[in-house]
Amino acid sequence: MIKLIQSESELDREILLKTLSGRKMMAYMKAYGAGYDFCRFYKITDETGKGFMFIINSTLIICSDGKLEATDEIRFFINMNLPFRVEGDSRLLRDIGIFEHYQILNRTIFELVPDDKSALFAEENVDFDPDLTEVYKILSEGFPNIADFSLWYTDTSHRCRHGISRVFTYRQSTTASVVFDINDVVLIGQVATKQAARGSGYAREFLKWLAHFLNNLGKRAFLLALDVRVSFYREIGFKEIETEIVLERRDIEKESLSKGKL
């Protein structure tokens, strides 16, 4: 049975704290609550186990207790909503199978591991509170599928105001964001560099410093990389934790603004 969640108390923290996807769900519940149509939370229960789903704009995240099976009800929910991206419990996603409009992509979880060189970084070149308009300009060069500015700005500024997220830029050319910080576990996302500054090494320098910065705050930081970016993070020296899969629509033009943005 799939049931719409009405309050944060209906989430199972023990289940959600086990994964980055679950922590992301908790972060968005903390930021928005359960009262918005564009940000909806669901509980899944059957005789096999329990899980949760979270859909924001065009991204659907599914988490489970490891026992929940891929039911026809979950398949129907995906077909009814047709999100751009489905992610979360890879075992469940594999069991769900491929839908007509989707392809399977591999994604690697990396832990940001600091090294000694990070401490020598020129921190004065980091903007800890950048103009989000300028951040979007950088991101739009790196992510053709990013949401339109008003949607991105509203969501990002809202999460920052509520202490869920944080945005950095380096030399006004490279950006990265803390997507969430839940119990000192941090997810880094939306890493991009202006086209004119690519090849400068800014992203490498910045991410190594960010690993050092967050480690000094007592936090474990992770990021997610599709296959095309895996070699870059390996070269930096970040630690590969595991590989997961995501389902992504293949029937939408790359430049479409309706794509998922997370």
PDB file of C-alpha atoms in Angstrom:
ATOM      1  CA  MET A   1       0.000   0.000   0.000  1.00  0.00           C
ATOM      2  CA  ILE A   2       1.235   3.496  -0.859  1.00  0.00           C
ATOM      3  CA  LYS A   3       0.050   6.222   1.497  1.00  0.00           C
ATOM      4  CA  LEU A   4       0.694   9.970   1.305  1.00  0.00           C
ATOM      5  CA  ILE A   5       2.582  11.171   4.387  1.00  0.00           C
ATOM      6  CA  GLN A   6       1.095  14.111   6.280  1.00  0.00           C
ATOM      7  CA  SER A   7       3.841  14.809   8.841  1.00  0.00           C
ATOM      8  CA  GLU A   8       7.521  14.196   9.590  1.00  0.00           C
ATOM      9  CA  SER A   9       6.592  11.868  12.462  1.00  0.00           C
ATOM     10  CA  GLU A  10       5.491   9.255   9.917  1.00  0.00           C
ATOM     11  CA  LEU A  11       9.053   8.859   8.574  1.00  0.00           C
ATOM     12  CA  ASP A  12      11.237   6.073   9.982  1.00  0.00           C
ATOM     13  CA  ARG A  13      14.565   7.712  10.855  1.00  0.00           C
ATOM     14  CA  GLU A  14      16.260   4.362  11.465  1.00  0.00           C
ATOM     15  CA  ILE A  15      15.624   3.319   7.866  1.00  0.00           C
ATOM     16  CA  LEU A  16      16.367   6.691   6.280  1.00  0.00           C
ATOM     17  CA  LEU A  17      19.626   7.350   8.142  1.00  0.00           C
ATOM     18  CA  LYS A  18      21.175   4.245   6.556  1.00  0.00           C
ATOM     19  CA  THR A  19      21.541   5.796   3.092  1.00  0.00           C
ATOM     20  CA  LEU A  20      22.330   9.098   1.409  1.00  0.00           C
ATOM     21  CA  SER A  21      18.984   8.903  -0.374  1.00  0.00           C
ATOM     22  CA  GLY A  22      17.194   8.507   2.934  1.00  0.00           C
ATOM     23  CA  ARG A  23      19.049  11.464   4.431  1.00  0.00           C
ATOM     24  CA  LYS A  24      18.134  13.569   1.405  1.00  0.00           C
ATOM     25  CA  MET A  25      14.500  12.693   2.039  1.00  0.00           C
ATOM     26  CA  MET A  26      14.837  13.770   5.666  1.00  0.00           C
ATOM     27  CA  ALA A  27      16.519  17.025   4.622  1.00  0.00           C
ATOM     28  CA  TYR A  28      13.706  17.968   2.264  1.00  0.00           C
ATOM     29  CA  MET A  29      11.095  17.093   4.860  1.00  0.00           C
ATOM     30  CA  LYS A  30      12.921  19.407   7.272  1.00  0.00           C
ATOM     31  CA  ALA A  31      13.037  22.171   4.658  1.00  0.00           C
ATOM     32  CA  TYR A  32       9.503  21.938   3.289  1.00  0.00           C
ATOM     33  CA  GLY A  33       7.398  19.704   5.473  1.00  0.00           C
ATOM     34  CA  ALA A  34       4.613  17.661   3.908  1.00  0.00           C
ATOM     35  CA  GLY A  35       2.322  20.443   2.772  1.00  0.00           C
ATOM     36  CA  TYR A  36       3.514  21.186  -0.777  1.00  0.00           C
ATOM     37  CA  ASP A  37       2.244  19.574  -3.978  1.00  0.00           C
ATOM     38  CA  PHE A  38       5.674  19.752  -5.659  1.00  0.00           C
ATOM     39  CA  CYS A  39       7.373  18.000  -2.714  1.00  0.00           C
ATOM     40  CA  ARG A  40       5.443  14.888  -1.691  1.00  0.00           C
ATOM     41  CA  PHE A  41       6.330  12.019   0.643  1.00  0.00           C
ATOM     42  CA  TYR A  42       4.848   8.522   0.681  1.00  0.00           C
ATOM     43  CA  LYS A  43       5.013   5.455   2.891  1.00  0.00           C
ATOM     44  CA  ILE A  44       5.061   1.998   1.263  1.00  0.00           C
ATOM     45  CA  THR A  45       4.017  -1.087   3.199  1.00  0.00           C
ATOM     46  CA  ASP A  46       3.272  -4.673   2.263  1.00  0.00           C
ATOM     47  CA  GLU A  47       3.769  -8.142   3.716  1.00  0.00           C
ATOM     48  CA  THR A  48       7.464  -8.124   2.736  1.00  0.00           C
ATOM     49  CA  GLY A  49       8.696  -4.873   4.251  1.00  0.00           C
ATOM     50  CA  LYS A  50       8.480  -1.104   4.469  1.00  0.00           C
ATOM     51  CA  GLY A  51       9.799   1.841   2.487  1.00  0.00           C
ATOM     52  CA  PHE A  52       9.362   5.491   1.632  1.00  0.00           C
ATOM     53  CA  MET A  53       9.142   7.521  -1.552  1.00  0.00           C
ATOM     54  CA  PHE A  54       9.826  11.189  -2.080  1.00  0.00           C
ATOM     55  CA  ILE A  55       9.098  13.136  -5.258  1.00  0.00           C
ATOM     56  CA  ILE A  56      10.198  16.705  -5.869  1.00  0.00           C
ATOM     57  CA  ASN A  57       9.579  18.276  -9.240  1.00  0.00           C
ATOM     58  CA  SER A  58      10.935  15.592 -11.618  1.00  0.00           C
ATOM     59  CA  THR A  59      12.995  13.373  -9.314  1.00  0.00           C
ATOM     60  CA  LEU A  60      11.639  10.350  -7.437  1.00  0.00           C
ATOM     61  CA  ILE A  61      13.636   8.771  -4.594  1.00  0.00           C
ATOM     62  CA  ILE A  62      12.757   5.353  -3.165  1.00  0.00           C
ATOM     63  CA  CYS A  63      14.173   4.000   0.117  1.00  0.00           C
ATOM     64  CA  SER A  64      13.372   0.754   1.891  1.00  0.00           C
ATOM     65  CA  ASP A  65      14.230  -1.467   4.821  1.00  0.00           C
ATOM     66  CA  GLY A  66      15.969  -3.895   2.438  1.00  0.00           C
ATOM     67  CA  LYS A  67      13.054  -6.325   2.503  1.00  0.00           C
ATOM     68  CA  LEU A  68      10.448  -4.435   0.505  1.00  0.00           C
ATOM     69  CA  GLU A  69       9.759  -5.998  -2.891  1.00  0.00           C
ATOM     70  CA  ALA A  70       9.137  -4.241  -6.206  1.00  0.00           C
ATOM     71  CA  THR A  71       5.367  -4.418  -6.451  1.00  0.00           C
ATOM     72  CA  ASP A  72       3.037  -3.610  -9.325  1.00  0.00           C
ATOM     73  CA  GLU A  73       1.765  -0.729  -7.209  1.00  0.00           C
ATOM     74  CA  ILE A  74       5.234   0.891  -7.223  1.00  0.00           C
ATOM     75  CA  ARG A  75       5.540   0.312 -10.974  1.00  0.00           C
ATOM     76  CA  PHE A  76       2.132   1.899 -11.503  1.00  0.00           C
ATOM     77  CA  PHE A  77       3.154   4.895  -9.365  1.00  0.00           C
ATOM     78  CA  ILE A  78       6.253   5.469 -11.530  1.00  0.00           C
ATOM     79  CA  ASN A  79       4.281   5.096 -14.768  1.00  0.00           C
ATOM     80  CA  MET A  80       1.625   7.470 -13.497  1.00  0.00           C
ATOM     81  CA  ASN A  81       4.074  10.224 -12.474  1.00  0.00           C
ATOM     82  CA  LEU A  82       6.802   9.590 -15.103  1.00  0.00           C
ATOM     83  CA  PRO A  83       9.570  11.459 -13.228  1.00  0.00           C
ATOM     84  CA  PHE A  84      12.684  12.330 -15.176  1.00  0.00           C
ATOM     85  CA  ARG A  85      14.883  10.400 -12.726  1.00  0.00           C
ATOM     86  CA  VAL A  86      14.234   7.539 -10.282  1.00  0.00           C
ATOM     87  CA  GLU A  87      16.944   6.807  -7.710  1.00  0.00           C
ATOM     88  CA  GLY A  88      17.508   5.320  -4.277  1.00  0.00           C
ATOM     89  CA  ASP A  89      17.387   1.619  -3.414  1.00  0.00           C
ATOM     90  CA  SER A  90      19.319   0.007  -6.319  1.00  0.00           C
ATOM     91  CA  ARG A  91      18.133  -3.496  -5.427  1.00  0.00           C
ATOM     92  CA  LEU A  92      14.542  -2.337  -5.686  1.00  0.00           C
ATOM     93  CA  LEU A  93      15.198  -0.412  -8.903  1.00  0.00           C
ATOM     94  CA  ARG A  94      16.731  -3.501 -10.540  1.00  0.00           C
ATOM     95  CA  ASP A  95      13.725  -5.574  -9.508  1.00  0.00           C
ATOM     96  CA  ILE A  96      11.327  -2.958 -10.832  1.00  0.00           C
ATOM     97  CA  GLY A  97      12.833  -3.421 -14.288  1.00  0.00           C
ATOM     98  CA  ILE A  98      13.184  -1.137 -17.254  1.00  0.00           C
ATOM     99  CA  PHE A  99      10.191   0.908 -18.348  1.00  0.00           C
ATOM    100  CA  GLU A 100       9.591   1.904 -21.935  1.00  0.00           C
ATOM    101  CA  HIS A 101      10.763   5.488 -21.419  1.00  0.00           C
ATOM    102  CA  TYR A 102      13.748   4.812 -19.133  1.00  0.00           C
ATOM    103  CA  GLN A 103      17.388   3.797 -19.329  1.00  0.00           C
ATOM    104  CA  ILE A 104      19.698   2.519 -16.577  1.00  0.00           C
ATOM    105  CA  LEU A 105      22.709   4.650 -15.649  1.00  0.00           C
ATOM    106  CA  ASN A 106      25.489   3.705 -13.239  1.00  0.00           C
ATOM    107  CA  ARG A 107      26.413   6.159 -10.511  1.00  0.00           C
ATOM    108  CA  THR A 108      29.333   5.915  -8.089  1.00  0.00           C
ATOM    109  CA  ILE A 109      29.317   7.181  -4.512  1.00  0.00           C
ATOM    110  CA  PHE A 110      32.616   8.847  -3.572  1.00  0.00           C
ATOM    111  CA  GLU A 111      33.763   9.950  -0.143  1.00  0.00           C
ATOM    112  CA  LEU A 112      35.706  13.220  -0.140  1.00  0.00           C
ATOM    113  CA  VAL A 113      39.037  12.274   1.440  1.00  0.00           C
ATOM    114  CA  PRO A 114      41.311  15.226   2.372  1.00  0.00           C
ATOM    115  CA  ASP A 115      45.076  15.205   1.883  1.00  0.00           C
ATOM    116  CA  ASP A 116      47.953  17.322   3.211  1.00  0.00           C
ATOM    117  CA  LYS A 117      47.980  19.645   0.197  1.00  0.00           C
ATOM    118  CA  SER A 118      44.453  20.783   0.969  1.00  0.00           C
ATOM    119  CA  ALA A 119      45.694  22.722   4.003  1.00  0.00           C
ATOM    120  CA  LEU A 120      47.810  24.979   1.728  1.00  0.00           C
ATOM    121  CA  PHE A 121      44.808  26.121  -0.294  1.00  0.00           C
ATOM    122  CA  ALA A 122      44.229  29.891  -0.648  1.00  0.00           C
ATOM    123  CA  GLU A 123      40.924  30.095   1.184  1.00  0.00           C
ATOM    124  CA  GLU A 124      40.562  33.822   0.487  1.00  0.00           C
ATOM    125  CA  ASN A 125      39.481  32.863  -3.038  1.00  0.00           C
ATOM    126  CA  VAL A 126      36.418  31.033  -1.703  1.00  0.00           C
ATOM    127  CA  ASP A 127      33.122  32.881  -1.473  1.00  0.00           C
ATOM    128  CA  PHE A 128      31.122  31.372   1.401  1.00  0.00           C
ATOM    129  CA  ASP A 129      27.978  33.354   0.571  1.00  0.00           C
ATOM    130  CA  PRO A 130      27.956  33.916  -3.199  1.00  0.00           C
ATOM    131  CA  ASP A 131      25.333  35.697  -5.246  1.00  0.00           C
ATOM    132  CA  LEU A 132      23.030  32.876  -6.335  1.00  0.00           C
ATOM    133  CA  THR A 133      22.447  34.571  -9.671  1.00  0.00           C
ATOM    134  CA  GLU A 134      26.155  34.171 -10.437  1.00  0.00           C
ATOM    135  CA  VAL A 135      26.091  30.581  -9.178  1.00  0.00           C
ATOM    136  CA  TYR A 136      23.282  29.771 -11.593  1.00  0.00           C
ATOM    137  CA  LYS A 137      25.289  31.205 -14.499  1.00  0.00           C
ATOM    138  CA  ILE A 138      28.095  28.749 -13.705  1.00  0.00           C
ATOM    139  CA  LEU A 139      25.701  25.825 -13.306  1.00  0.00           C
ATOM    140  CA  SER A 140      23.824  26.548 -16.506  1.00  0.00           C
ATOM    141  CA  GLU A 141      27.074  26.132 -18.452  1.00  0.00           C
ATOM    142  CA  GLY A 142      27.696  22.747 -16.853  1.00  0.00           C
ATOM    143  CA  PHE A 143      24.167  21.345 -16.662  1.00  0.00           C
ATOM    144  CA  PRO A 144      21.990  21.812 -19.770  1.00  0.00           C
ATOM    145  CA  ASN A 145      19.152  20.047 -17.926  1.00  0.00           C
ATOM    146  CA  ILE A 146      19.095  22.325 -14.886  1.00  0.00           C
ATOM    147  CA  ALA A 147      15.720  23.717 -13.881  1.00  0.00           C
ATOM    148  CA  ASP A 148      14.854  27.254 -14.976  1.00  0.00           C
ATOM    149  CA  PHE A 149      16.302  30.031 -12.836  1.00  0.00           C
ATOM    150  CA  SER A 150      13.188  30.916 -10.836  1.00  0.00           C
ATOM    151  CA  LEU A 151      12.576  27.304  -9.795  1.00  0.00           C
ATOM    152  CA  TRP A 152      16.243  26.670  -8.958  1.00  0.00           C
ATOM    153  CA  TYR A 153      16.625  29.957  -7.081  1.00  0.00           C
ATOM    154  CA  THR A 154      13.454  29.487  -5.032  1.00  0.00           C
ATOM    155  CA  ASP A 155      14.437  25.977  -3.959  1.00  0.00           C
ATOM    156  CA  THR A 156      18.135  26.698  -3.313  1.00  0.00           C
ATOM    157  CA  SER A 157      17.576  29.910  -1.361  1.00  0.00           C
ATOM    158  CA  HIS A 158      14.822  28.233   0.683  1.00  0.00           C
ATOM    159  CA  ARG A 159      17.060  25.309   1.671  1.00  0.00           C
ATOM    160  CA  CYS A 160      19.937  27.662   2.504  1.00  0.00           C
ATOM    161  CA  ARG A 161      17.717  29.832   4.718  1.00  0.00           C
ATOM    162  CA  HIS A 162      16.597  26.728   6.610  1.00  0.00           C
ATOM    163  CA  GLY A 163      20.174  25.571   7.196  1.00  0.00           C
ATOM    164  CA  ILE A 164      19.790  22.475   5.011  1.00  0.00           C
ATOM    165  CA  SER A 165      22.117  23.539   2.209  1.00  0.00           C
ATOM    166  CA  ARG A 166      25.091  25.793   1.595  1.00  0.00           C
ATOM    167  CA  VAL A 167      26.620  27.113  -1.626  1.00  0.00           C
ATOM    168  CA  PHE A 168      30.288  27.928  -2.319  1.00  0.00           C
ATOM    169  CA  THR A 169      32.165  29.403  -5.260  1.00  0.00           C
ATOM    170  CA  TYR A 170      35.919  29.501  -5.958  1.00  0.00           C
ATOM    171  CA  ARG A 171      37.593  32.245  -7.990  1.00  0.00           C
ATOM    172  CA  GLN A 172      34.147  33.186  -9.289  1.00  0.00           C
ATOM    173  CA  SER A 173      34.502  30.270 -11.710  1.00  0.00           C
ATOM    174  CA  THR A 174      33.757  27.000  -9.882  1.00  0.00           C
ATOM    175  CA  THR A 175      30.834  26.135  -7.629  1.00  0.00           C
ATOM    176  CA  ALA A 176      29.710  23.289  -5.387  1.00  0.00           C
ATOM    177  CA  SER A 177      26.817  22.958  -2.968  1.00  0.00           C
ATOM    178  CA  VAL A 178      26.088  21.137   0.247  1.00  0.00           C
ATOM    179  CA  VAL A 179      22.825  19.442  -0.711  1.00  0.00           C
ATOM    180  CA  PHE A 180      22.238  18.392   2.897  1.00  0.00           C
ATOM    181  CA  ASP A 181      23.993  18.013   6.224  1.00  0.00           C
ATOM    182  CA  ILE A 182      22.211  15.406   8.347  1.00  0.00           C
ATOM    183  CA  ASN A 183      23.905  14.171  11.524  1.00  0.00           C
ATOM    184  CA  ASP A 184      27.313  15.324  10.172  1.00  0.00           C
ATOM    185  CA  VAL A 185      26.929  13.391   6.932  1.00  0.00           C
ATOM    186  CA  VAL A 186      27.123  15.779   3.985  1.00  0.00           C
ATOM    187  CA  LEU A 187      26.194  15.313   0.334  1.00  0.00           C
ATOM    188  CA  ILE A 188      27.985  17.550  -2.168  1.00  0.00           C
ATOM    189  CA  GLY A 189      26.289  18.280  -5.464  1.00  0.00           C
ATOM    190  CA  GLN A 190      26.008  20.699  -8.391  1.00  0.00           C
ATOM    191  CA  VAL A 191      29.755  20.860  -9.005  1.00  0.00           C
ATOM    192  CA  ALA A 192      30.528  22.914 -12.105  1.00  0.00           C
ATOM    193  CA  THR A 193      33.105  25.257 -13.643  1.00  0.00           C
ATOM    194  CA  LYS A 194      32.632  28.012 -16.195  1.00  0.00           C
ATOM    195  CA  GLN A 195      33.575  26.926 -19.682  1.00  0.00           C
ATOM    196  CA  ALA A 196      36.204  29.677 -19.925  1.00  0.00           C
ATOM    197  CA  ALA A 197      37.976  28.364 -16.800  1.00  0.00           C
ATOM    198  CA  ARG A 198      37.929  24.659 -17.621  1.00  0.00           C
ATOM    199  CA  GLY A 199      41.357  23.068 -17.672  1.00  0.00           C
ATOM    200  CA  SER A 200      42.565  25.524 -15.023  1.00  0.00           C
ATOM    201  CA  GLY A 201      42.493  22.932 -12.225  1.00  0.00           C
ATOM    202  CA  TYR A 202      40.086  25.072 -10.211  1.00  0.00           C
ATOM    203  CA  ALA A 203      37.589  22.254  -9.613  1.00  0.00           C
ATOM    204  CA  ARG A 204      40.327  19.906  -8.443  1.00  0.00           C
ATOM    205  CA  GLU A 205      41.818  22.494  -6.048  1.00  0.00           C
ATOM    206  CA  PHE A 206      38.421  23.535  -4.756  1.00  0.00           C
ATOM    207  CA  LEU A 207      37.095  20.033  -4.104  1.00  0.00           C
ATOM    208  CA  LYS A 208      40.267  18.952  -2.317  1.00  0.00           C
ATOM    209  CA  TRP A 209      39.969  22.030  -0.102  1.00  0.00           C
ATOM    210  CA  LEU A 210      36.262  21.336   0.478  1.00  0.00           C
ATOM    211  CA  ALA A 211      37.136  17.809   1.631  1.00  0.00           C
ATOM    212  CA  HIS A 212      39.653  19.290   4.091  1.00  0.00           C
ATOM    213  CA  PHE A 213      37.234  22.033   5.232  1.00  0.00           C
ATOM    214  CA  LEU A 214      34.363  19.648   5.977  1.00  0.00           C
ATOM    215  CA  ASN A 215      36.648  17.074   7.609  1.00  0.00           C
ATOM    216  CA  ASN A 216      37.865  19.750  10.018  1.00  0.00           C
ATOM    217  CA  LEU A 217      34.242  20.378  10.964  1.00  0.00           C
ATOM    218  CA  GLY A 218      33.904  16.702  11.891  1.00  0.00           C
ATOM    219  CA  LYS A 219      31.773  15.809   8.885  1.00  0.00           C
ATOM    220  CA  ARG A 220      31.918  12.950   6.356  1.00  0.00           C
ATOM    221  CA  ALA A 221      31.265  14.263   2.878  1.00  0.00           C
ATOM    222  CA  PHE A 222      30.138  12.315  -0.182  1.00  0.00           C
ATOM    223  CA  LEU A 223      29.301  13.043  -3.796  1.00  0.00           C
ATOM    224  CA  LEU A 224      27.621  11.121  -6.611  1.00  0.00           C
ATOM    225  CA  ALA A 225      29.198  10.705 -10.044  1.00  0.00           C
ATOM    226  CA  LEU A 226      27.844   9.257 -13.256  1.00  0.00           C
ATOM    227  CA  ASP A 227      30.302   7.189 -15.308  1.00  0.00           C
ATOM    228  CA  VAL A 228      31.483  10.149 -17.372  1.00  0.00           C
ATOM    229  CA  ARG A 229      32.899  11.848 -14.231  1.00  0.00           C
ATOM    230  CA  VAL A 230      34.196   8.848 -12.294  1.00  0.00           C
ATOM    231  CA  SER A 231      37.781   9.060 -13.585  1.00  0.00           C
ATOM    232  CA  PHE A 232      38.040  12.718 -12.513  1.00  0.00           C
ATOM    233  CA  TYR A 233      37.152  11.942  -8.891  1.00  0.00           C
ATOM    234  CA  ARG A 234      39.460   8.934  -8.867  1.00  0.00           C
ATOM    235  CA  GLU A 235      42.340  11.145  -9.984  1.00  0.00           C
ATOM    236  CA  ILE A 236      41.600  13.594  -7.179  1.00  0.00           C
ATOM    237  CA  GLY A 237      42.003  10.720  -4.739  1.00  0.00           C
ATOM    238  CA  PHE A 238      38.459  10.461  -3.442  1.00  0.00           C
ATOM    239  CA  LYS A 239      37.378   7.067  -2.110  1.00  0.00           C
ATOM    240  CA  GLU A 240      34.918   4.923  -4.063  1.00  0.00           C
ATOM    241  CA  ILE A 241      32.270   3.583  -1.699  1.00  0.00           C
ATOM    242  CA  GLU A 242      29.836   1.754  -3.960  1.00  0.00           C
ATOM    243  CA  THR A 243      28.095   1.849  -7.326  1.00  0.00           C
ATOM    244  CA  GLU A 244      24.359   2.278  -7.631  1.00  0.00           C
ATOM    245  CA  ILE A 245      21.934   2.664 -10.509  1.00  0.00           C
ATOM    246  CA  VAL A 246      19.447   5.336 -11.443  1.00  0.00           C
ATOM    247  CA  LEU A 247      16.623   5.207 -13.966  1.00  0.00           C
ATOM    248  CA  GLU A 248      16.533   8.207 -16.273  1.00  0.00           C
ATOM    249  CA  ARG A 249      14.091   9.216 -18.997  1.00  0.00           C
ATOM    250  CA  ARG A 250      15.476   8.811 -22.508  1.00  0.00           C
ATOM    251  CA  ASP A 251      12.496  10.289 -24.327  1.00  0.00           C
ATOM    252  CA  ILE A 252      13.125  13.907 -23.260  1.00  0.00           C
ATOM    253  CA  GLU A 253      15.382  16.279 -25.164  1.00  0.00           C
ATOM    254  CA  LYS A 254      18.639  17.051 -23.335  1.00  0.00           C
ATOM    255  CA  GLU A 255      17.855  20.760 -23.227  1.00  0.00           C
ATOM    256  CA  SER A 256      14.400  20.244 -21.736  1.00  0.00           C
ATOM    257  CA  LEU A 257      13.805  22.362 -18.656  1.00  0.00           C
ATOM    258  CA  SER A 258      11.455  19.744 -17.234  1.00  0.00           C
ATOM    259  CA  LYS A 259      14.300  17.442 -16.289  1.00  0.00           C
ATOM    260  CA  GLY A 260      15.083  16.590 -12.678  1.00  0.00           C
ATOM    261  CA  LYS A 261      17.471  19.031 -11.051  1.00  0.00           C
ATOM    262  CA  LEU A 262      18.815  17.236  -7.964  1.00  0.00           C
TER     263      LEU A 262
END
